[in-house]
Amino acid sequence: MNAFDGRFAALQITGRRDYQEDSFGLLDERGLGIEDSEHAMLLVADGMGGHVGGAIASDLLCKTFVEAYPRSSGLIVDRLRDCLETANAAIVAAVAENPALDSMGSTLVVAIVTGEGLRWISVGDSPLWLFREGQLSRLNADHSMAPVLAELVAAGRMTVEQAAQHPSQHSLRSVVMGDEMPLIDVSSRPVALEQGDRVVLASDGLLTLDEEEIADVLKKTRDAPLEDSAVALIQAVEGAEHPYQDNVTVLLYAPTAD
């Protein structure tokens, strides 16, 4: 499934897999039922738990969050937390109905854009970046083992090569699967957006490219329609020809000020 609509662009590929476990959502103020000059939601969920379970989990999280958000109230940070708990409870209910799905779960990253700026909530390793003036900055926390291994390298307790080859490098320390979530990243304050900014959400399949390569693609396409940036990112992943390429989902958002 792909989506293009001026402010939004989204593309997915399955990579070297024959099934898709990623899900995404894109809603503007009309889709959210909110009367606001700018109020948008972007979601990416990267499922796990097998061919069927992973796809069900990611789709369920996105749909539940999208349905719960317009019904929530209060500060946006509280709404995000409440919707995450609702989505987590939906996993519990689905597993209770079908115990064969017991091991399913998913990462989840949700970005909310209003006139005040960008806010987010995330669990897992699906990245959220801000691209501004040629620089790509990750906004949300990485709940995989990669940052832990990087700290060991910085402390001199492990070499860069050992960290890169560590079998737990991509293991997740927190995931949405109906249990307690030990790590949840929630923005403490809105990040103001500027003309020319690009908000980027993705599944970790995009990390076949490093951040410099992602930024380079966005630099080369920054004056083109948003759709062209999404296509170019996917083409760059495909061009890398990774033998075990994971599913890839890329979402881009351009503020209306642009």
CSV table of C-alpha atoms in Angstrom, one decimal:
chain,number,residue,atom,x,y,z
A,1,MET,CA,0.0,0.0,0.0
A,2,ASN,CA,1.3,3.4,-1.0
A,3,ALA,CA,-0.1,6.9,-0.4
A,4,PHE,CA,0.7,10.4,-1.8
A,5,ASP,CA,-1.2,13.5,-1.0
A,6,GLY,CA,0.8,16.7,-1.1
A,7,ARG,CA,1.8,17.0,2.6
A,8,PHE,CA,2.2,13.2,2.9
A,9,ALA,CA,4.1,10.5,1.1
A,10,ALA,CA,4.3,6.8,2.0
A,11,LEU,CA,5.9,3.8,0.3
A,12,GLN,CA,6.3,0.2,1.3
A,13,ILE,CA,8.2,-2.8,-0.1
A,14,THR,CA,8.5,-6.3,1.2
A,15,GLY,CA,12.3,-6.5,0.5
A,16,ARG,CA,13.6,-10.1,0.3
A,17,ARG,CA,10.6,-11.4,2.2
A,18,ASP,CA,7.4,-12.7,0.6
A,19,TYR,CA,5.1,-11.1,3.2
A,20,GLN,CA,4.6,-7.6,4.7
A,21,GLU,CA,4.5,-7.2,8.5
A,22,ASP,CA,4.7,-3.3,8.5
A,23,SER,CA,1.6,-1.2,8.7
A,24,PHE,CA,1.2,2.6,8.6
A,25,GLY,CA,-1.3,5.4,8.9
A,26,LEU,CA,-1.6,8.9,7.6
A,27,LEU,CA,-4.4,11.3,8.7
A,28,ASP,CA,-4.9,15.0,8.3
A,29,GLU,CA,-7.2,17.2,10.4
A,30,ARG,CA,-10.2,16.0,8.3
A,31,GLY,CA,-9.4,12.4,8.8
A,32,LEU,CA,-9.0,13.0,12.6
A,33,GLY,CA,-12.3,14.9,12.8
A,34,ILE,CA,-10.5,17.9,14.3
A,35,GLU,CA,-11.2,21.5,13.4
A,36,ASP,CA,-7.6,22.9,13.3
A,37,SER,CA,-5.5,24.6,10.7
A,38,GLU,CA,-3.0,21.9,11.0
A,39,HIS,CA,-3.4,18.6,12.9
A,40,ALA,CA,-1.9,15.5,11.4
A,41,MET,CA,-1.0,12.0,12.6
A,42,LEU,CA,1.6,9.6,11.2
A,43,LEU,CA,2.1,6.1,12.4
A,44,VAL,CA,4.4,3.2,11.6
A,45,ALA,CA,4.3,-0.2,13.2
A,46,ASP,CA,6.7,-3.1,12.5
A,47,GLY,CA,5.2,-6.4,13.4
A,48,MET,CA,6.8,-9.6,14.7
A,49,GLY,CA,5.5,-13.0,15.7
A,50,GLY,CA,5.5,-14.8,12.4
A,51,HIS,CA,4.1,-14.3,9.0
A,52,VAL,CA,0.5,-13.9,10.2
A,53,GLY,CA,1.0,-12.7,13.8
A,54,GLY,CA,3.3,-9.8,12.9
A,55,ALA,CA,1.0,-8.5,10.2
A,56,ILE,CA,-2.0,-8.7,12.5
A,57,ALA,CA,-0.2,-7.0,15.4
A,58,SER,CA,1.0,-4.0,13.4
A,59,ASP,CA,-2.3,-3.5,11.6
A,60,LEU,CA,-4.2,-3.8,14.9
A,61,LEU,CA,-2.0,-1.2,16.6
A,62,CYS,CA,-2.3,1.3,13.8
A,63,LYS,CA,-6.1,0.9,13.5
A,64,THR,CA,-6.7,1.0,17.2
A,65,PHE,CA,-4.5,4.2,17.7
A,66,VAL,CA,-6.2,5.9,14.8
A,67,GLU,CA,-9.7,5.2,16.2
A,68,ALA,CA,-8.8,6.1,19.8
A,69,TYR,CA,-7.0,9.4,19.2
A,70,PRO,CA,-10.1,11.5,18.1
A,71,ARG,CA,-12.0,10.2,21.1
A,72,SER,CA,-9.3,11.1,23.6
A,73,SER,CA,-9.0,14.4,25.4
A,74,GLY,CA,-6.6,16.5,27.4
A,75,LEU,CA,-3.0,17.4,26.7
A,76,ILE,CA,-1.6,15.7,23.6
A,77,VAL,CA,1.1,13.9,25.6
A,78,ASP,CA,-1.6,12.4,27.8
A,79,ARG,CA,-3.7,11.4,24.8
A,80,LEU,CA,-0.7,9.7,23.2
A,81,ARG,CA,-0.1,7.6,26.4
A,82,ASP,CA,-3.8,6.7,26.7
A,83,CYS,CA,-4.0,5.7,23.0
A,84,LEU,CA,-0.9,3.5,23.5
A,85,GLU,CA,-2.5,1.7,26.4
A,86,THR,CA,-5.6,1.2,24.4
A,87,ALA,CA,-3.6,-0.3,21.5
A,88,ASN,CA,-1.7,-2.5,23.9
A,89,ALA,CA,-5.0,-3.7,25.4
A,90,ALA,CA,-6.2,-4.5,21.9
A,91,ILE,CA,-3.3,-7.0,21.6
A,92,VAL,CA,-4.4,-8.6,24.8
A,93,ALA,CA,-7.9,-9.0,23.5
A,94,ALA,CA,-6.8,-10.4,20.2
A,95,VAL,CA,-4.6,-13.0,21.8
A,96,ALA,CA,-7.4,-14.0,24.2
A,97,GLU,CA,-9.7,-14.6,21.2
A,98,ASN,CA,-7.0,-16.5,19.3
A,99,PRO,CA,-4.3,-18.0,21.6
A,100,ALA,CA,-2.2,-19.0,18.5
A,101,LEU,CA,-1.2,-15.3,18.3
A,102,ASP,CA,0.3,-15.3,21.7
A,103,SER,CA,3.8,-14.3,20.6
A,104,MET,CA,2.8,-11.5,18.3
A,105,GLY,CA,3.8,-7.9,18.9
A,106,SER,CA,5.0,-4.8,17.1
A,107,THR,CA,7.0,-1.7,17.4
A,108,LEU,CA,5.0,1.6,17.1
A,109,VAL,CA,6.0,5.2,16.4
A,110,VAL,CA,3.3,7.9,16.2
A,111,ALA,CA,3.9,11.5,15.4
A,112,ILE,CA,1.4,14.3,15.9
A,113,VAL,CA,1.8,17.6,14.2
A,114,THR,CA,-0.2,20.7,15.3
A,115,GLY,CA,0.4,24.4,14.9
A,116,GLU,CA,2.6,24.2,18.0
A,117,GLY,CA,4.9,21.7,16.5
A,118,LEU,CA,5.7,18.0,16.4
A,119,ARG,CA,5.1,15.5,19.3
A,120,TRP,CA,5.5,11.7,19.3
A,121,ILE,CA,5.3,8.5,21.3
A,122,SER,CA,7.2,5.3,20.4
A,123,VAL,CA,8.1,1.8,21.6
A,124,GLY,CA,10.7,-0.2,19.8
A,125,ASP,CA,13.3,0.8,17.2
A,126,SER,CA,11.2,2.3,14.4
A,127,PRO,CA,12.9,5.7,13.8
A,128,LEU,CA,11.5,9.2,13.7
A,129,TRP,CA,13.7,11.8,12.1
A,130,LEU,CA,13.6,15.5,11.4
A,131,PHE,CA,15.3,16.6,8.2
A,132,ARG,CA,16.3,20.3,8.3
A,133,GLU,CA,18.7,22.3,6.2
A,134,GLY,CA,20.5,19.2,5.0
A,135,GLN,CA,20.8,17.5,8.4
A,136,LEU,CA,19.0,14.4,9.6
A,137,SER,CA,18.3,14.3,13.4
A,138,ARG,CA,16.8,11.3,15.1
A,139,LEU,CA,14.1,12.5,17.6
A,140,ASN,CA,12.9,9.3,19.3
A,141,ALA,CA,14.8,6.7,21.3
A,142,ASP,CA,16.1,3.5,19.9
A,143,HIS,CA,14.8,0.6,22.1
A,144,SER,CA,17.0,-2.0,20.4
A,145,MET,CA,20.3,-3.3,21.8
A,146,ALA,CA,22.2,-1.1,19.4
A,147,PRO,CA,22.5,1.9,21.7
A,148,VAL,CA,23.6,-0.3,24.6
A,149,LEU,CA,26.3,-1.9,22.5
A,150,ALA,CA,27.4,1.6,21.4
A,151,GLU,CA,27.8,2.6,25.0
A,152,LEU,CA,30.0,-0.5,25.6
A,153,VAL,CA,32.1,0.5,22.6
A,154,ALA,CA,32.5,4.1,24.0
A,155,ALA,CA,33.5,2.7,27.3
A,156,GLY,CA,36.2,0.6,25.7
A,157,ARG,CA,34.5,-2.7,26.8
A,158,MET,CA,33.8,-3.8,23.2
A,159,THR,CA,35.3,-3.1,19.8
A,160,VAL,CA,33.3,-1.5,16.9
A,161,GLU,CA,33.6,-4.8,15.0
A,162,GLN,CA,32.4,-6.9,18.0
A,163,ALA,CA,29.3,-4.6,18.4
A,164,ALA,CA,28.5,-4.8,14.6
A,165,GLN,CA,28.7,-8.6,14.8
A,166,HIS,CA,26.9,-9.0,18.1
A,167,PRO,CA,24.0,-11.5,17.7
A,168,SER,CA,21.7,-9.3,19.9
A,169,GLN,CA,22.4,-6.1,18.0
A,170,HIS,CA,18.8,-5.9,16.7
A,171,SER,CA,17.1,-7.4,19.7
A,172,LEU,CA,14.3,-5.2,21.1
A,173,ARG,CA,14.3,-4.1,24.7
A,174,SER,CA,10.7,-2.9,24.5
A,175,VAL,CA,7.8,-3.8,22.2
A,176,VAL,CA,4.0,-3.6,22.2
A,177,MET,CA,2.7,-7.1,22.8
A,178,GLY,CA,0.1,-6.8,25.5
A,179,ASP,CA,2.6,-6.9,28.4
A,180,GLU,CA,4.2,-4.1,30.4
A,181,MET,CA,6.3,-1.9,28.2
A,182,PRO,CA,9.6,-1.2,30.0
A,183,LEU,CA,10.6,1.6,27.7
A,184,ILE,CA,8.3,4.2,26.2
A,185,ASP,CA,9.6,7.4,24.5
A,186,VAL,CA,7.3,10.4,24.7
A,187,SER,CA,8.3,13.9,23.6
A,188,SER,CA,8.5,16.2,26.6
A,189,ARG,CA,7.7,19.3,24.5
A,190,PRO,CA,6.7,20.1,20.9
A,191,VAL,CA,9.5,20.5,18.3
A,192,ALA,CA,8.7,23.6,16.3
A,193,LEU,CA,8.7,22.9,12.5
A,194,GLU,CA,10.0,25.3,9.9
A,195,GLN,CA,9.5,25.9,6.2
A,196,GLY,CA,11.4,23.3,4.2
A,197,ASP,CA,11.4,20.7,7.1
A,198,ARG,CA,10.7,17.1,6.4
A,199,VAL,CA,9.4,14.7,9.1
A,200,VAL,CA,10.4,11.1,8.4
A,201,LEU,CA,9.1,7.9,10.0
A,202,ALA,CA,10.2,4.4,8.9
A,203,SER,CA,10.4,0.8,9.8
A,204,ASP,CA,13.9,-0.4,10.6
A,205,GLY,CA,14.2,-1.9,7.1
A,206,LEU,CA,15.2,1.6,5.9
A,207,LEU,CA,18.3,1.3,8.2
A,208,THR,CA,20.0,-0.7,5.4
A,209,LEU,CA,21.0,2.9,4.6
A,210,ASP,CA,22.9,4.8,7.2
A,211,GLU,CA,21.7,8.3,8.3
A,212,GLU,CA,24.2,10.1,6.0
A,213,GLU,CA,22.9,8.1,3.0
A,214,ILE,CA,19.3,8.9,4.0
A,215,ALA,CA,20.1,12.6,4.4
A,216,ASP,CA,21.9,12.6,1.0
A,217,VAL,CA,18.8,11.3,-0.7
A,218,LEU,CA,16.6,13.9,1.0
A,219,LYS,CA,19.0,16.7,0.0
A,220,LYS,CA,18.9,15.7,-3.7
A,221,THR,CA,15.1,15.6,-3.7
A,222,ARG,CA,14.3,18.5,-1.4
A,223,ASP,CA,13.0,20.7,-4.2
A,224,ALA,CA,11.0,17.9,-5.8
A,225,PRO,CA,7.5,16.6,-4.8
A,226,LEU,CA,7.5,14.7,-1.6
A,227,GLU,CA,6.6,11.5,-3.5
A,228,ASP,CA,9.9,11.7,-5.3
A,229,SER,CA,11.8,11.6,-2.0
A,230,ALA,CA,9.9,8.5,-0.9
A,231,VAL,CA,10.6,6.8,-4.2
A,232,ALA,CA,14.3,7.7,-4.1
A,233,LEU,CA,14.7,6.3,-0.6
A,234,ILE,CA,13.1,3.0,-1.6
A,235,GLN,CA,15.3,2.9,-4.7
A,236,ALA,CA,18.4,3.5,-2.6
A,237,VAL,CA,17.5,0.6,-0.3
A,238,GLU,CA,16.8,-1.7,-3.3
A,239,GLY,CA,20.1,-0.6,-4.8
A,240,ALA,CA,22.0,-1.7,-1.8
A,241,GLU,CA,20.9,-5.3,-2.6
A,242,HIS,CA,21.0,-6.5,1.0
A,243,PRO,CA,20.7,-10.3,0.9
A,244,TYR,CA,18.3,-10.4,3.9
A,245,GLN,CA,16.4,-7.1,3.2
A,246,ASP,CA,13.6,-6.6,5.7
A,247,ASN,CA,10.2,-5.0,4.9
A,248,VAL,CA,10.6,-1.3,4.4
A,249,THR,CA,8.0,1.4,5.1
A,250,VAL,CA,8.8,5.1,4.6
A,251,LEU,CA,6.5,8.0,5.6
A,252,LEU,CA,7.3,11.7,4.8
A,253,TYR,CA,5.5,14.8,6.0
A,254,ALA,CA,5.9,18.4,4.9
A,255,PRO,CA,4.4,21.1,7.1
A,256,THR,CA,1.8,23.2,5.5
A,257,ALA,CA,4.0,26.3,5.9
A,258,ASP,CA,6.0,24.8,3.0
